[in-house]
């Protein structure tokens, strides 16, 4: 069965996500703002969910329709092949969003879409009522410029929820963004990697997962695993194949934070992720960062406070000044620092070689690259 898929991702990560999919030998990969589309078979549902580091979830694209009126939306949704995917007793809640369209009431759109799917399933399954007592098929819709696209979510919880971080710090960095920062740093497992503001350890853990080539979705479940299709075997095959591509090595990854609680959380998270042997976490003040005694190339990948969620802006600026003075002692190290602060380079004391716009949740940031 040829299927169409959509992977939403954080703005700025579309290219990285597309590159990952191509490396997984996925076909017809095409990028749009905030999403990557591709085509594939049933086995790709498991392969992509288990292996993708930078995408937020894997949506099965059911169809699209013009939606300038509720009647048009109803008829368009009803014409889509819902019976191919949703069983007679499957549960199918509806959620979504609308931008720049005549149909802007989300509750009304939800009702119309639900009603259309109910009518189609009753007709095709030849039943009078739909009990919705079995597995869940989360319906998502996106209406933009009067075009509605309908999806079924195969992932369940977002792909950033790897399963190793039940507890975070006050301003947690999403795992998918941390993985993207590691990719952009071109880390290949050779340098000493340091995160002087490690928080709950996410960057260090994602660096370790990348170094040993461990698929990020091995230790969690996905919605589509509970569906009668695709077959159960494709999930076990995809996990076995992912495990066969792992490798051991002598990796040196370091995380520091001034808060002892963060260090304990980081250690627990690394243990849960199965990478604690590769990471050293220590209570450390980033303003006194000093690895000059280390006789090897170094790489800093970090997400310091922005002065928005954890501390005041003037406090963040003072932190950047002191941190900048400390890390400049590290000769020939590469640095990748994420911040939303508009005056970061000035306060840090050095202009970045390159900047890349990224989003940490709803916060617009730059990844400042020094190399």
mmCIF file of C-alpha atoms in Angstrom:
data_model
loop_
_atom_site.group_PDB
_atom_site.id
_atom_site.type_symbol
_atom_site.label_atom_id
_atom_site.label_comp_id
_atom_site.label_asym_id
_atom_site.label_seq_id
_atom_site.Cartn_x
_atom_site.Cartn_y
_atom_site.Cartn_z
ATOM 1 C CA UNK A 1 0.000 0.000 0.000
ATOM 2 C CA UNK A 2 1.475 3.354 -1.066
ATOM 3 C CA UNK A 3 0.938 5.855 1.721
ATOM 4 C CA UNK A 4 1.578 9.561 2.113
ATOM 5 C CA UNK A 5 3.056 10.950 5.331
ATOM 6 C CA UNK A 6 3.775 14.298 6.936
ATOM 7 C CA UNK A 7 6.355 14.959 9.656
ATOM 8 C CA UNK A 8 5.814 18.272 11.486
ATOM 9 C CA UNK A 9 9.028 19.720 12.880
ATOM 10 C CA UNK A 10 10.246 22.817 14.671
ATOM 11 C CA UNK A 11 10.812 25.757 12.311
ATOM 12 C CA UNK A 12 14.396 25.727 11.100
ATOM 13 C CA UNK A 13 14.773 21.937 11.298
ATOM 14 C CA UNK A 14 13.049 21.034 8.015
ATOM 15 C CA UNK A 15 16.320 20.435 6.137
ATOM 16 C CA UNK A 16 17.814 18.298 8.900
ATOM 17 C CA UNK A 17 14.632 16.236 9.145
ATOM 18 C CA UNK A 18 14.539 15.735 5.364
ATOM 19 C CA UNK A 19 18.184 14.645 5.376
ATOM 20 C CA UNK A 20 17.449 12.084 8.105
ATOM 21 C CA UNK A 21 14.570 10.638 6.089
ATOM 22 C CA UNK A 22 16.738 10.338 2.975
ATOM 23 C CA UNK A 23 19.411 8.517 4.987
ATOM 24 C CA UNK A 24 16.676 6.085 6.052
ATOM 25 C CA UNK A 25 16.070 5.483 2.308
ATOM 26 C CA UNK A 26 12.645 7.110 2.422
ATOM 27 C CA UNK A 27 11.203 8.164 -0.954
ATOM 28 C CA UNK A 28 9.769 11.416 -2.355
ATOM 29 C CA UNK A 29 10.978 13.578 0.537
ATOM 30 C CA UNK A 30 9.769 17.183 0.173
ATOM 31 C CA UNK A 31 10.123 20.065 2.619
ATOM 32 C CA UNK A 32 7.649 22.815 3.459
ATOM 33 C CA UNK A 33 7.630 25.390 6.246
ATOM 34 C CA UNK A 34 7.369 23.461 9.505
ATOM 35 C CA UNK A 35 6.919 20.032 7.924
ATOM 36 C CA UNK A 36 8.425 17.366 5.691
ATOM 37 C CA UNK A 37 6.297 15.161 3.426
ATOM 38 C CA UNK A 38 7.207 11.731 2.066
ATOM 39 C CA UNK A 39 5.683 8.558 0.658
ATOM 40 C CA UNK A 40 6.209 4.982 1.743
ATOM 41 C CA UNK A 41 4.741 1.684 2.827
ATOM 42 C CA UNK A 42 3.478 0.254 6.095
ATOM 43 C CA UNK A 43 6.943 -0.708 7.278
ATOM 44 C CA UNK A 44 8.032 2.941 7.029
ATOM 45 C CA UNK A 45 5.565 3.839 9.797
ATOM 46 C CA UNK A 46 7.715 1.832 12.212
ATOM 47 C CA UNK A 47 11.074 2.732 10.662
ATOM 48 C CA UNK A 48 10.518 6.505 10.802
ATOM 49 C CA UNK A 49 8.889 6.601 14.244
ATOM 50 C CA UNK A 50 11.715 4.572 15.776
ATOM 51 C CA UNK A 51 14.682 6.243 14.053
ATOM 52 C CA UNK A 52 13.819 9.914 13.491
ATOM 53 C CA UNK A 53 15.702 12.341 15.779
ATOM 54 C CA UNK A 54 14.517 15.786 14.657
ATOM 55 C CA UNK A 55 10.841 15.314 13.674
ATOM 56 C CA UNK A 56 7.947 15.872 16.090
ATOM 57 C CA UNK A 57 5.590 13.091 14.977
ATOM 58 C CA UNK A 58 4.631 10.963 11.964
ATOM 59 C CA UNK A 59 1.229 11.756 10.484
ATOM 60 C CA UNK A 60 -0.491 9.572 7.894
ATOM 61 C CA UNK A 61 -1.996 11.895 5.273
ATOM 62 C CA UNK A 62 -5.550 10.764 4.448
ATOM 63 C CA UNK A 63 -6.481 13.518 2.001
ATOM 64 C CA UNK A 64 -7.181 17.177 1.363
ATOM 65 C CA UNK A 65 -10.190 19.210 0.284
ATOM 66 C CA UNK A 66 -11.339 22.748 -0.383
ATOM 67 C CA UNK A 67 -13.113 24.084 2.692
ATOM 68 C CA UNK A 68 -14.720 27.441 2.008
ATOM 69 C CA UNK A 69 -17.972 26.303 3.660
ATOM 70 C CA UNK A 70 -18.990 23.670 6.198
ATOM 71 C CA UNK A 71 -20.868 21.764 3.469
ATOM 72 C CA UNK A 72 -17.728 21.687 1.340
ATOM 73 C CA UNK A 73 -15.666 20.522 4.318
ATOM 74 C CA UNK A 74 -18.182 17.793 5.165
ATOM 75 C CA UNK A 75 -18.408 16.404 1.627
ATOM 76 C CA UNK A 76 -14.644 16.573 1.108
ATOM 77 C CA UNK A 77 -13.850 14.744 4.343
ATOM 78 C CA UNK A 78 -16.594 12.182 3.756
ATOM 79 C CA UNK A 79 -15.084 11.332 0.355
ATOM 80 C CA UNK A 80 -11.752 10.347 1.925
ATOM 81 C CA UNK A 81 -10.913 6.607 2.416
ATOM 82 C CA UNK A 82 -11.254 6.431 6.222
ATOM 83 C CA UNK A 83 -12.359 2.788 6.125
ATOM 84 C CA UNK A 84 -8.878 1.764 4.937
ATOM 85 C CA UNK A 85 -7.375 2.833 8.234
ATOM 86 C CA UNK A 86 -10.000 2.981 11.006
ATOM 87 C CA UNK A 87 -11.670 -0.200 12.243
ATOM 88 C CA UNK A 88 -15.393 -0.440 12.961
ATOM 89 C CA UNK A 89 -14.788 -0.179 16.706
ATOM 90 C CA UNK A 90 -11.810 2.208 16.590
ATOM 91 C CA UNK A 91 -11.849 5.488 18.542
ATOM 92 C CA UNK A 92 -11.156 8.615 16.477
ATOM 93 C CA UNK A 93 -11.086 11.926 18.364
ATOM 94 C CA UNK A 94 -10.550 15.036 16.226
ATOM 95 C CA UNK A 95 -8.296 18.049 16.817
ATOM 96 C CA UNK A 96 -6.619 20.641 14.640
ATOM 97 C CA UNK A 97 -6.135 24.272 13.674
ATOM 98 C CA UNK A 98 -7.210 26.836 11.073
ATOM 99 C CA UNK A 99 -5.218 29.781 9.709
ATOM 100 C CA UNK A 100 -6.189 32.370 7.106
ATOM 101 C CA UNK A 101 -9.434 30.578 6.237
ATOM 102 C CA UNK A 102 -13.167 31.270 6.180
ATOM 103 C CA UNK A 103 -13.769 28.372 8.567
ATOM 104 C CA UNK A 104 -12.036 29.589 11.716
ATOM 105 C CA UNK A 105 -14.152 28.059 14.520
ATOM 106 C CA UNK A 106 -12.181 25.017 15.679
ATOM 107 C CA UNK A 107 -15.064 23.399 17.640
ATOM 108 C CA UNK A 108 -17.364 23.695 14.615
ATOM 109 C CA UNK A 109 -14.723 22.236 12.289
ATOM 110 C CA UNK A 110 -14.184 19.369 14.732
ATOM 111 C CA UNK A 111 -17.916 18.566 14.752
ATOM 112 C CA UNK A 112 -18.236 18.648 10.961
ATOM 113 C CA UNK A 113 -15.149 16.485 10.413
ATOM 114 C CA UNK A 114 -16.238 13.981 13.067
ATOM 115 C CA UNK A 115 -19.712 13.738 11.561
ATOM 116 C CA UNK A 116 -18.309 13.200 8.055
ATOM 117 C CA UNK A 117 -15.988 10.398 9.200
ATOM 118 C CA UNK A 118 -18.809 8.759 11.184
ATOM 119 C CA UNK A 119 -21.055 8.729 8.116
ATOM 120 C CA UNK A 120 -18.314 7.244 5.919
ATOM 121 C CA UNK A 121 -17.366 4.514 8.419
ATOM 122 C CA UNK A 122 -20.998 3.536 9.077
ATOM 123 C CA UNK A 123 -21.565 3.173 5.358
ATOM 124 C CA UNK A 124 -18.384 1.228 4.594
ATOM 125 C CA UNK A 125 -18.432 -1.030 7.684
ATOM 126 C CA UNK A 126 -22.200 -1.530 7.249
ATOM 127 C CA UNK A 127 -23.104 -0.763 10.869
ATOM 128 C CA UNK A 128 -25.581 1.630 12.496
ATOM 129 C CA UNK A 129 -23.430 2.810 15.420
ATOM 130 C CA UNK A 130 -19.713 3.189 16.053
ATOM 131 C CA UNK A 131 -18.804 2.081 19.597
ATOM 132 C CA UNK A 132 -15.277 3.609 19.568
ATOM 133 C CA UNK A 133 -14.140 1.130 22.215
ATOM 134 C CA UNK A 134 -10.969 -0.193 20.577
ATOM 135 C CA UNK A 135 -7.615 1.310 19.545
ATOM 136 C CA UNK A 136 -7.202 5.080 19.083
ATOM 137 C CA UNK A 137 -6.774 6.810 15.738
ATOM 138 C CA UNK A 138 -6.130 10.460 16.539
ATOM 139 C CA UNK A 139 -7.454 12.597 13.687
ATOM 140 C CA UNK A 140 -5.664 15.877 13.014
ATOM 141 C CA UNK A 141 -6.719 18.582 10.591
ATOM 142 C CA UNK A 142 -4.951 21.669 9.289
ATOM 143 C CA UNK A 143 -6.971 24.292 7.406
ATOM 144 C CA UNK A 144 -4.856 26.916 5.651
ATOM 145 C CA UNK A 145 -6.086 29.349 2.986
ATOM 146 C CA UNK A 146 -9.370 27.418 2.742
ATOM 147 C CA UNK A 147 -7.678 24.052 2.078
ATOM 148 C CA UNK A 148 -8.150 21.338 4.716
ATOM 149 C CA UNK A 149 -5.642 18.493 5.053
ATOM 150 C CA UNK A 150 -6.640 15.495 7.177
ATOM 151 C CA UNK A 151 -4.209 13.203 8.982
ATOM 152 C CA UNK A 152 -4.110 10.251 11.373
ATOM 153 C CA UNK A 153 -1.363 10.452 13.996
ATOM 154 C CA UNK A 154 0.749 7.270 14.065
ATOM 155 C CA UNK A 155 3.049 8.416 16.888
ATOM 156 C CA UNK A 156 0.864 9.214 19.887
ATOM 157 C CA UNK A 157 3.096 11.175 22.251
ATOM 158 C CA UNK A 158 5.443 13.495 20.347
ATOM 159 C CA UNK A 159 8.705 11.972 19.109
ATOM 160 C CA UNK A 160 10.653 14.311 21.400
ATOM 161 C CA UNK A 161 9.391 12.153 24.261
ATOM 162 C CA UNK A 162 12.082 9.487 24.055
ATOM 163 C CA UNK A 163 11.181 7.991 27.418
ATOM 164 C CA UNK A 164 14.348 8.904 29.316
ATOM 165 C CA UNK A 165 13.234 12.233 30.781
ATOM 166 C CA UNK A 166 10.221 11.918 33.124
ATOM 167 C CA UNK A 167 11.452 14.940 35.102
ATOM 168 C CA UNK A 168 12.898 18.134 33.642
ATOM 169 C CA UNK A 169 14.363 21.334 35.003
ATOM 170 C CA UNK A 170 12.603 24.726 34.935
ATOM 171 C CA UNK A 171 13.315 25.421 31.254
ATOM 172 C CA UNK A 172 13.766 22.053 29.517
ATOM 173 C CA UNK A 173 15.146 21.891 25.995
ATOM 174 C CA UNK A 174 13.097 19.710 23.680
ATOM 175 C CA UNK A 175 14.960 16.509 22.767
ATOM 176 C CA UNK A 176 14.397 17.007 19.038
ATOM 177 C CA UNK A 177 16.015 20.463 19.201
ATOM 178 C CA UNK A 178 18.932 19.129 21.249
ATOM 179 C CA UNK A 179 19.457 16.390 18.643
ATOM 180 C CA UNK A 180 19.388 19.039 15.915
ATOM 181 C CA UNK A 181 22.030 21.115 17.714
ATOM 182 C CA UNK A 182 24.263 18.044 17.933
ATOM 183 C CA UNK A 183 23.771 17.374 14.208
ATOM 184 C CA UNK A 184 24.552 20.975 13.305
ATOM 185 C CA UNK A 185 27.750 20.819 15.368
ATOM 186 C CA UNK A 186 28.923 17.964 13.076
ATOM 187 C CA UNK A 187 29.836 15.876 16.104
ATOM 188 C CA UNK A 188 31.215 12.502 15.004
ATOM 189 C CA UNK A 189 32.222 11.034 18.340
ATOM 190 C CA UNK A 190 35.853 12.148 18.199
ATOM 191 C CA UNK A 191 35.962 15.372 20.229
ATOM 192 C CA UNK A 192 35.291 16.014 23.874
ATOM 193 C CA UNK A 193 31.731 17.403 23.923
ATOM 194 C CA UNK A 194 30.799 19.800 26.721
ATOM 195 C CA UNK A 195 27.517 21.351 27.807
ATOM 196 C CA UNK A 196 28.278 23.815 30.634
ATOM 197 C CA UNK A 197 24.531 24.548 31.164
ATOM 198 C CA UNK A 198 23.343 20.946 31.030
ATOM 199 C CA UNK A 199 20.019 21.343 32.876
ATOM 200 C CA UNK A 200 18.392 17.905 32.682
ATOM 201 C CA UNK A 201 21.202 16.545 30.489
ATOM 202 C CA UNK A 202 19.341 16.546 27.180
ATOM 203 C CA UNK A 203 22.145 17.766 24.882
ATOM 204 C CA UNK A 204 24.710 15.416 26.416
ATOM 205 C CA UNK A 205 22.311 12.462 26.190
ATOM 206 C CA UNK A 206 21.367 13.221 22.579
ATOM 207 C CA UNK A 207 25.085 13.506 21.741
ATOM 208 C CA UNK A 208 25.675 10.080 23.273
ATOM 209 C CA UNK A 209 22.706 8.545 21.433
ATOM 210 C CA UNK A 210 24.044 9.985 18.166
ATOM 211 C CA UNK A 211 27.594 8.781 18.895
ATOM 212 C CA UNK A 212 26.548 5.164 19.399
ATOM 213 C CA UNK A 213 23.934 5.471 16.619
ATOM 214 C CA UNK A 214 21.105 4.378 18.908
ATOM 215 C CA UNK A 215 17.607 4.956 17.527
ATOM 216 C CA UNK A 216 15.798 7.436 19.804
ATOM 217 C CA UNK A 217 12.464 5.590 19.739
ATOM 218 C CA UNK A 218 13.615 2.146 20.889
ATOM 219 C CA UNK A 219 12.360 2.499 24.459
ATOM 220 C CA UNK A 220 8.841 3.800 23.877
ATOM 221 C CA UNK A 221 5.534 2.831 22.306
ATOM 222 C CA UNK A 222 3.651 4.389 19.390
ATOM 223 C CA UNK A 223 -0.079 4.637 18.658
ATOM 224 C CA UNK A 224 0.157 2.659 15.430
ATOM 225 C CA UNK A 225 1.647 -0.342 17.283
ATOM 226 C CA UNK A 226 -1.848 -1.008 18.646
ATOM 227 C CA UNK A 227 -3.560 -0.894 15.261
ATOM 228 C CA UNK A 228 -4.455 -4.206 13.543
ATOM 229 C CA UNK A 229 -2.491 -2.856 10.618
ATOM 230 C CA UNK A 230 0.407 -2.470 10.074
ATOM 231 C CA UNK A 231 1.477 -5.958 11.110
ATOM 232 C CA UNK A 232 3.178 -6.396 14.502
ATOM 233 C CA UNK A 233 6.228 -7.867 12.785
ATOM 234 C CA UNK A 234 7.218 -4.589 11.150
ATOM 235 C CA UNK A 235 7.806 -3.048 14.600
ATOM 236 C CA UNK A 236 10.030 -5.866 15.846
ATOM 237 C CA UNK A 237 11.883 -5.939 12.515
ATOM 238 C CA UNK A 238 12.461 -2.170 12.615
ATOM 239 C CA UNK A 239 13.759 -2.337 16.190
ATOM 240 C CA UNK A 240 16.048 -5.275 15.421
ATOM 241 C CA UNK A 241 17.411 -3.486 12.352
ATOM 242 C CA UNK A 242 18.012 -0.300 14.378
ATOM 243 C CA UNK A 243 19.828 -2.234 17.112
ATOM 244 C CA UNK A 244 22.061 -3.904 14.530
ATOM 245 C CA UNK A 245 23.374 -0.477 13.492
ATOM 246 C CA UNK A 246 24.561 0.497 17.000
ATOM 247 C CA UNK A 247 28.228 0.510 17.883
ATOM 248 C CA UNK A 248 30.385 0.987 20.955
ATOM 249 C CA UNK A 249 33.233 3.433 21.302
ATOM 250 C CA UNK A 250 35.363 5.571 23.586
ATOM 251 C CA UNK A 251 33.254 8.735 23.732
ATOM 252 C CA UNK A 252 33.891 11.603 26.116
ATOM 253 C CA UNK A 253 30.870 13.763 26.859
ATOM 254 C CA UNK A 254 30.694 16.192 29.778
ATOM 255 C CA UNK A 255 27.791 18.098 31.300
ATOM 256 C CA UNK A 256 27.983 20.692 34.029
ATOM 257 C CA UNK A 257 25.411 22.744 35.925
ATOM 258 C CA UNK A 258 25.571 24.978 38.969
ATOM 259 C CA UNK A 259 22.385 23.389 40.381
ATOM 260 C CA UNK A 260 23.032 20.049 42.181
ATOM 261 C CA UNK A 261 19.419 18.966 41.520
ATOM 262 C CA UNK A 262 19.988 19.301 37.766
ATOM 263 C CA UNK A 263 23.046 17.084 37.983
ATOM 264 C CA UNK A 264 21.105 14.365 39.807
ATOM 265 C CA UNK A 265 18.288 14.578 37.242
ATOM 266 C CA UNK A 266 20.826 14.425 34.394
ATOM 267 C CA UNK A 267 22.502 11.319 35.832
ATOM 268 C CA UNK A 268 19.149 9.570 36.239
ATOM 269 C CA UNK A 269 18.102 10.502 32.685
ATOM 270 C CA UNK A 270 21.390 9.245 31.197
ATOM 271 C CA UNK A 271 21.001 5.970 33.078
ATOM 272 C CA UNK A 272 17.455 5.621 31.797
ATOM 273 C CA UNK A 273 18.652 6.306 28.236
ATOM 274 C CA UNK A 274 21.366 3.656 28.609
ATOM 275 C CA UNK A 275 24.252 6.055 27.906
ATOM 276 C CA UNK A 276 25.570 6.900 31.389
ATOM 277 C CA UNK A 277 28.895 5.160 30.661
ATOM 278 C CA UNK A 278 29.688 7.807 28.045
ATOM 279 C CA UNK A 279 28.816 10.957 30.037
ATOM 280 C CA UNK A 280 30.300 12.662 33.073
ATOM 281 C CA UNK A 281 27.982 15.086 34.886
ATOM 282 C CA UNK A 282 29.459 17.460 37.467
ATOM 283 C CA UNK A 283 28.329 20.381 39.602
ATOM 284 C CA UNK A 284 30.077 23.268 37.858
ATOM 285 C CA UNK A 285 29.791 27.029 37.381
ATOM 286 C CA UNK A 286 29.841 27.813 33.652
ATOM 287 C CA UNK A 287 31.527 31.155 34.302
ATOM 288 C CA UNK A 288 34.581 29.227 35.511
ATOM 289 C CA UNK A 289 34.584 26.729 32.622
ATOM 290 C CA UNK A 290 38.142 25.491 32.059
ATOM 291 C CA UNK A 291 39.202 22.452 30.059
ATOM 292 C CA UNK A 292 42.605 23.798 28.997
ATOM 293 C CA UNK A 293 44.277 20.774 30.594
ATOM 294 C CA UNK A 294 42.444 18.445 28.208
ATOM 295 C CA UNK A 295 44.808 17.543 25.396
ATOM 296 C CA UNK A 296 42.241 16.976 22.656
ATOM 297 C CA UNK A 297 39.869 18.878 20.369
ATOM 298 C CA UNK A 298 36.799 20.205 22.107
ATOM 299 C CA UNK A 299 33.245 21.078 21.218
ATOM 300 C CA UNK A 300 30.779 23.141 23.258
ATOM 301 C CA UNK A 301 27.084 22.615 22.506
ATOM 302 C CA UNK A 302 24.895 24.432 25.000
ATOM 303 C CA UNK A 303 21.659 26.256 25.747
ATOM 304 C CA UNK A 304 22.296 28.928 28.402
ATOM 305 C CA UNK A 305 19.426 30.838 30.090
ATOM 306 C CA UNK A 306 17.895 33.508 27.836
ATOM 307 C CA UNK A 307 16.680 35.925 30.484
ATOM 308 C CA UNK A 308 13.075 34.962 29.665
ATOM 309 C CA UNK A 309 12.082 31.938 31.739
ATOM 310 C CA UNK A 310 14.768 31.385 34.368
ATOM 311 C CA UNK A 311 16.484 34.696 35.102
ATOM 312 C CA UNK A 312 16.231 38.412 34.364
ATOM 313 C CA UNK A 313 17.689 39.801 31.128
ATOM 314 C CA UNK A 314 20.441 41.776 32.859
ATOM 315 C CA UNK A 315 21.432 38.650 34.795
ATOM 316 C CA UNK A 316 21.638 36.689 31.535
ATOM 317 C CA UNK A 317 23.854 39.375 29.981
ATOM 318 C CA UNK A 318 26.263 39.263 32.913
ATOM 319 C CA UNK A 319 26.325 35.466 32.674
ATOM 320 C CA UNK A 320 27.147 35.673 28.939
ATOM 321 C CA UNK A 321 30.023 38.088 29.613
ATOM 322 C CA UNK A 322 31.638 35.846 32.205
ATOM 323 C CA UNK A 323 30.984 32.663 30.219
ATOM 324 C CA UNK A 324 32.441 34.244 27.066
ATOM 325 C CA UNK A 325 35.605 35.264 28.914
ATOM 326 C CA UNK A 326 35.996 31.717 30.266
ATOM 327 C CA UNK A 327 35.483 29.773 27.031
ATOM 328 C CA UNK A 328 37.800 31.998 25.003
ATOM 329 C CA UNK A 329 40.660 30.384 26.921
ATOM 330 C CA UNK A 330 39.877 27.137 25.111
ATOM 331 C CA UNK A 331 42.086 27.350 22.023
ATOM 332 C CA UNK A 332 40.586 26.167 18.716
ATOM 333 C CA UNK A 333 37.422 24.767 20.279
ATOM 334 C CA UNK A 334 34.176 24.867 18.308
ATOM 335 C CA UNK A 335 31.098 26.327 19.991
ATOM 336 C CA UNK A 336 27.373 26.077 19.191
ATOM 337 C CA UNK A 337 25.323 28.215 21.563
ATOM 338 C CA UNK A 338 21.533 28.625 21.429
ATOM 339 C CA UNK A 339 20.038 31.892 22.657
ATOM 340 C CA UNK A 340 17.058 34.166 22.019
ATOM 341 C CA UNK A 341 18.899 37.206 23.410
ATOM 342 C CA UNK A 342 19.212 39.877 20.716
ATOM 343 C CA UNK A 343 22.473 41.162 22.213
ATOM 344 C CA UNK A 344 24.090 37.779 22.746
ATOM 345 C CA UNK A 345 27.161 38.324 20.569
ATOM 346 C CA UNK A 346 27.915 41.718 22.102
ATOM 347 C CA UNK A 347 27.630 40.477 25.675
ATOM 348 C CA UNK A 348 29.400 37.185 24.895
ATOM 349 C CA UNK A 349 32.277 39.199 23.470
ATOM 350 C CA UNK A 350 32.640 37.565 20.073
ATOM 351 C CA UNK A 351 30.798 37.652 16.754
ATOM 352 C CA UNK A 352 29.607 34.270 15.514
ATOM 353 C CA UNK A 353 31.029 32.826 12.299
ATOM 354 C CA UNK A 354 27.504 31.801 11.361
ATOM 355 C CA UNK A 355 23.985 32.005 12.803
ATOM 356 C CA UNK A 356 20.981 29.774 12.212
ATOM 357 C CA UNK A 357 17.406 30.638 13.192
ATOM 358 C CA UNK A 358 15.730 27.977 15.319
ATOM 359 C CA UNK A 359 12.715 27.832 17.613
ATOM 360 C CA UNK A 360 12.815 26.542 21.179
ATOM 361 C CA UNK A 361 9.103 25.933 21.592
ATOM 362 C CA UNK A 362 7.553 29.309 20.745
ATOM 363 C CA UNK A 363 10.765 31.227 21.479
ATOM 364 C CA UNK A 364 12.614 32.468 18.398
ATOM 365 C CA UNK A 365 16.345 31.794 18.836
ATOM 366 C CA UNK A 366 19.634 31.812 16.999
ATOM 367 C CA UNK A 367 22.213 29.081 17.087
ATOM 368 C CA UNK A 368 25.481 31.012 17.299
ATOM 369 C CA UNK A 369 28.253 29.008 15.675
ATOM 370 C CA UNK A 370 31.945 29.552 16.402
ATOM 371 C CA UNK A 371 34.580 27.473 14.604
#
